[in-house]
Amino acid sequence: MRHFLSLKDFTKTEILQIVDLAIEIKKELKSGTCKPYLQNKTLAMIFEKSSTRTRVSFETGMFQLGGHALFLSNRDIHLGRGEPVRDTARVISSMNDLVMIRTFDHAMIEEFAAYSKVPVINGLTDSYHPVQLLADYMTLVEHNHTQGLKVAYVGDGNNMTHSWLMLAAKLGFELRIATPVGYECDPKIVAHAREMAKESGALIVTCNDPKEAVRNATVVTTDTWASMGQEDEKAERISRFEGYMVDDAMMALAAPDALFLHCLPAYRGQEVSESVLEGAQSVVFEEAENRLHVQKGLMVWLDRQR
Ligand code: CP
Ligand code: NVA
């Protein structure tokens, strides 16, 4: 049995297998077929943070696969009133076939997985957002945009950045990250990615200059400057991130056919300009839709490992 907590636990072959399976299942859906790969199976979804895409894509995806999803917010279950994670894990995993969790501390999801009888999927923690990266990579595959891949990430060193580090380290592409001073990635995660990069041949550059990161990039990406849980820091962050907006001038430094990715929700006029988000190079809404398809691929893949 496998859990999907971080891309660091998956090989390049496995990541590509999941994306290929997702593309196949997407084609089936688009041609009007919904094969019941997970008939009568259930997915318990625990949300300790808000979500639009993650909730809708997992719930819809599970239905399309012939199964059922349960939405469990921490306001509704005893976890939010202090029932221990290890007790919750044993109970929920005894009644369901898969569990998805969106929470704060990555250690919570690791503890849950340690006590779970069924695969646990990370639907975002403060440290990682790996299902998003599967959707991002799937979008690049569909655009035939993975040869000579050079990704520039401009913005906050957060769960998205950490997941890009893991993907680059596993797949062996170039990743340039520019963050303001004081908002860098977790140095332990960067060091781990660099260690893994020795095997894959990935090139990982971290700096504090967005222009240096974006020059000749084939993909430009960013994320909100204030993640969930950092709402109180928002005003300060907006002033500290001055010069980090991905706008037309910044996109002009990238390769002419560069694509723009954003996991959404986006804050126009902060980390990205309206013109870039809505522009011809932006594939953000395909990327969002691919959350549905890639997570269906992931759930089927995890179910087949059992
Ligand atoms: N990108 C993403 O995970 O979106 P939600 O927060 O809406 O789920
Ligand atoms: N970094 C953002 C991603 C949202 C999908 C957050 O954690 O809020």
PDB file of C-alpha atoms and ligand atoms in Angstrom, residues 47 50-55 102 123-124 129 132 228 263-265 291, ligand 1:
ATOM      1  CA  PHE A  47     -10.535  19.637   5.254  1.00  0.00           C
ATOM      2  CA  SER A  50     -10.727  26.163   2.686  1.00  0.00           C
ATOM      3  CA  SER A  51     -10.805  24.817  -0.859  1.00  0.00           C
ATOM      4  CA  THR A  52     -12.576  25.238  -4.165  1.00  0.00           C
ATOM      5  CA  ARG A  53     -10.589  23.118  -6.633  1.00  0.00           C
ATOM      6  CA  THR A  54      -9.428  20.332  -4.327  1.00  0.00           C
ATOM      7  CA  ARG A  55     -12.842  19.641  -2.884  1.00  0.00           C
ATOM      8  CA  ARG A 102      -5.898  19.168   3.675  1.00  0.00           C
ATOM      9  CA  GLY A 123      -4.512  17.634  -0.502  1.00  0.00           C
ATOM     10  CA  LEU A 124      -2.178  20.410   0.738  1.00  0.00           C
ATOM     11  CA  HIS A 129       0.878  20.486  -2.425  1.00  0.00           C
ATOM     12  CA  GLN A 132      -1.286  20.304  -7.747  1.00  0.00           C
ATOM     13  CA  MET A 228      -3.871  30.045   4.047  1.00  0.00           C
ATOM     14  CA  CYS A 263      -2.413  26.850  -8.944  1.00  0.00           C
ATOM     15  CA  LEU A 264      -5.163  29.399  -8.122  1.00  0.00           C
ATOM     16  CA  PRO A 265      -6.725  31.183  -6.333  1.00  0.00           C
ATOM     17  CA  ARG A 291      -6.850  18.577 -11.019  1.00  0.00           C
TER      18      ARG A 291
HETATM   19  N1   CP B   1      -5.128  25.066  -6.150  1.00  0.00           N
HETATM   20  C1   CP B   1      -5.891  24.607  -5.145  1.00  0.00           C
HETATM   21  O1   CP B   1      -5.551  23.672  -4.437  1.00  0.00           O
HETATM   22  O2   CP B   1      -7.065  25.262  -4.998  1.00  0.00           O
HETATM   23  P1   CP B   1      -8.097  25.136  -3.784  1.00  0.00           P
HETATM   24  O3   CP B   1      -7.450  25.788  -2.584  1.00  0.00           O
HETATM   25  O4   CP B   1      -9.304  25.889  -4.256  1.00  0.00           O
HETATM   26  O5   CP B   1      -8.384  23.701  -3.514  1.00  0.00           O
END
